[in-house]
Amino acid sequence: MNYIDYKDIATLRKYITDRGKIRARRITGACTEHQRAIAAAVKNSREMALLPYTSTAR
């Protein structure tokens, strides 16, 4: 896995649930180092308003 870009929404959506939570490492299959990079990218993307913090869709 290379650098995870926080602007690459299509890739980041694979790592969050439909509610907007970051998926667990055991579900994504990422190692610890990559999971941290994914989490940081998702959090940066949320700060930039590219991804929602949570979704209340029911």
PDB file of C-alpha atoms in Angstrom:
ATOM      1  CA  MET A   1       0.000   0.000   0.000  1.00  0.00           C
ATOM      2  CA  ASN A   2       1.343   3.400  -0.919  1.00  0.00           C
ATOM      3  CA  TYR A   3       0.512   6.821   0.463  1.00  0.00           C
ATOM      4  CA  ILE A   4      -3.170   7.214   1.319  1.00  0.00           C
ATOM      5  CA  ASP A   5      -4.390  10.557   0.025  1.00  0.00           C
ATOM      6  CA  TYR A   6      -7.076  12.214   2.132  1.00  0.00           C
ATOM      7  CA  LYS A   7      -8.566  13.700  -1.066  1.00  0.00           C
ATOM      8  CA  ASP A   8      -9.158  10.258  -2.613  1.00  0.00           C
ATOM      9  CA  ILE A   9     -12.721   9.805  -1.398  1.00  0.00           C
ATOM     10  CA  ALA A  10     -13.431   6.673  -3.452  1.00  0.00           C
ATOM     11  CA  THR A  11     -10.618   4.780  -1.726  1.00  0.00           C
ATOM     12  CA  LEU A  12     -11.433   6.096   1.734  1.00  0.00           C
ATOM     13  CA  ARG A  13     -15.092   5.067   1.445  1.00  0.00           C
ATOM     14  CA  LYS A  14     -13.923   1.432   1.388  1.00  0.00           C
ATOM     15  CA  TYR A  15     -12.570   1.919   4.901  1.00  0.00           C
ATOM     16  CA  ILE A  16     -15.612   3.534   6.535  1.00  0.00           C
ATOM     17  CA  THR A  17     -19.015   2.096   7.346  1.00  0.00           C
ATOM     18  CA  ASP A  18     -22.308   3.372   5.980  1.00  0.00           C
ATOM     19  CA  ARG A  19     -22.640   5.301   9.258  1.00  0.00           C
ATOM     20  CA  GLY A  20     -19.272   6.999   8.734  1.00  0.00           C
ATOM     21  CA  LYS A  21     -17.229   5.075  11.301  1.00  0.00           C
ATOM     22  CA  ILE A  22     -13.738   3.825  10.456  1.00  0.00           C
ATOM     23  CA  ARG A  23     -13.759   0.060   9.906  1.00  0.00           C
ATOM     24  CA  ALA A  24     -11.733  -2.131  12.250  1.00  0.00           C
ATOM     25  CA  ARG A  25      -8.354  -3.484  11.245  1.00  0.00           C
ATOM     26  CA  ARG A  26      -9.557  -7.076  11.387  1.00  0.00           C
ATOM     27  CA  ILE A  27     -12.248  -6.230   8.828  1.00  0.00           C
ATOM     28  CA  THR A  28     -10.086  -4.168   6.455  1.00  0.00           C
ATOM     29  CA  GLY A  29      -7.158  -6.579   6.617  1.00  0.00           C
ATOM     30  CA  ALA A  30      -4.650  -3.738   7.003  1.00  0.00           C
ATOM     31  CA  CYS A  31      -1.589  -4.013   9.218  1.00  0.00           C
ATOM     32  CA  THR A  32      -1.181  -1.674  12.174  1.00  0.00           C
ATOM     33  CA  GLU A  33       0.937   0.855  10.289  1.00  0.00           C
ATOM     34  CA  HIS A  34      -1.449   1.050   7.348  1.00  0.00           C
ATOM     35  CA  GLN A  35      -4.526   1.189   9.577  1.00  0.00           C
ATOM     36  CA  ARG A  36      -3.072   4.236  11.325  1.00  0.00           C
ATOM     37  CA  ALA A  37      -2.426   5.877   7.944  1.00  0.00           C
ATOM     38  CA  ILE A  38      -6.001   5.111   6.867  1.00  0.00           C
ATOM     39  CA  ALA A  39      -7.403   6.550  10.105  1.00  0.00           C
ATOM     40  CA  ALA A  40      -5.308   9.708   9.747  1.00  0.00           C
ATOM     41  CA  ALA A  41      -6.430  10.164   6.136  1.00  0.00           C
ATOM     42  CA  VAL A  42     -10.097   9.685   7.073  1.00  0.00           C
ATOM     43  CA  LYS A  43      -9.763  12.181   9.926  1.00  0.00           C
ATOM     44  CA  ASN A  44      -8.058  14.732   7.662  1.00  0.00           C
ATOM     45  CA  SER A  45     -10.772  14.215   5.074  1.00  0.00           C
ATOM     46  CA  ARG A  46     -13.436  14.836   7.707  1.00  0.00           C
ATOM     47  CA  GLU A  47     -11.704  18.063   8.759  1.00  0.00           C
ATOM     48  CA  MET A  48     -11.738  19.239   5.140  1.00  0.00           C
ATOM     49  CA  ALA A  49     -15.476  18.358   4.910  1.00  0.00           C
ATOM     50  CA  LEU A  50     -14.889  15.740   2.217  1.00  0.00           C
ATOM     51  CA  LEU A  51     -16.305  12.931   4.367  1.00  0.00           C
ATOM     52  CA  PRO A  52     -19.047  13.172   6.988  1.00  0.00           C
ATOM     53  CA  TYR A  53     -18.255  12.689  10.671  1.00  0.00           C
ATOM     54  CA  THR A  54     -21.365  10.569  11.143  1.00  0.00           C
ATOM     55  CA  SER A  55     -24.407   9.715   9.135  1.00  0.00           C
ATOM     56  CA  THR A  56     -27.892   9.428  10.576  1.00  0.00           C
ATOM     57  CA  ALA A  57     -29.301   7.540   7.586  1.00  0.00           C
ATOM     58  CA  ARG A  58     -31.657   4.831   8.761  1.00  0.00           C
TER      59      ARG A  58
END
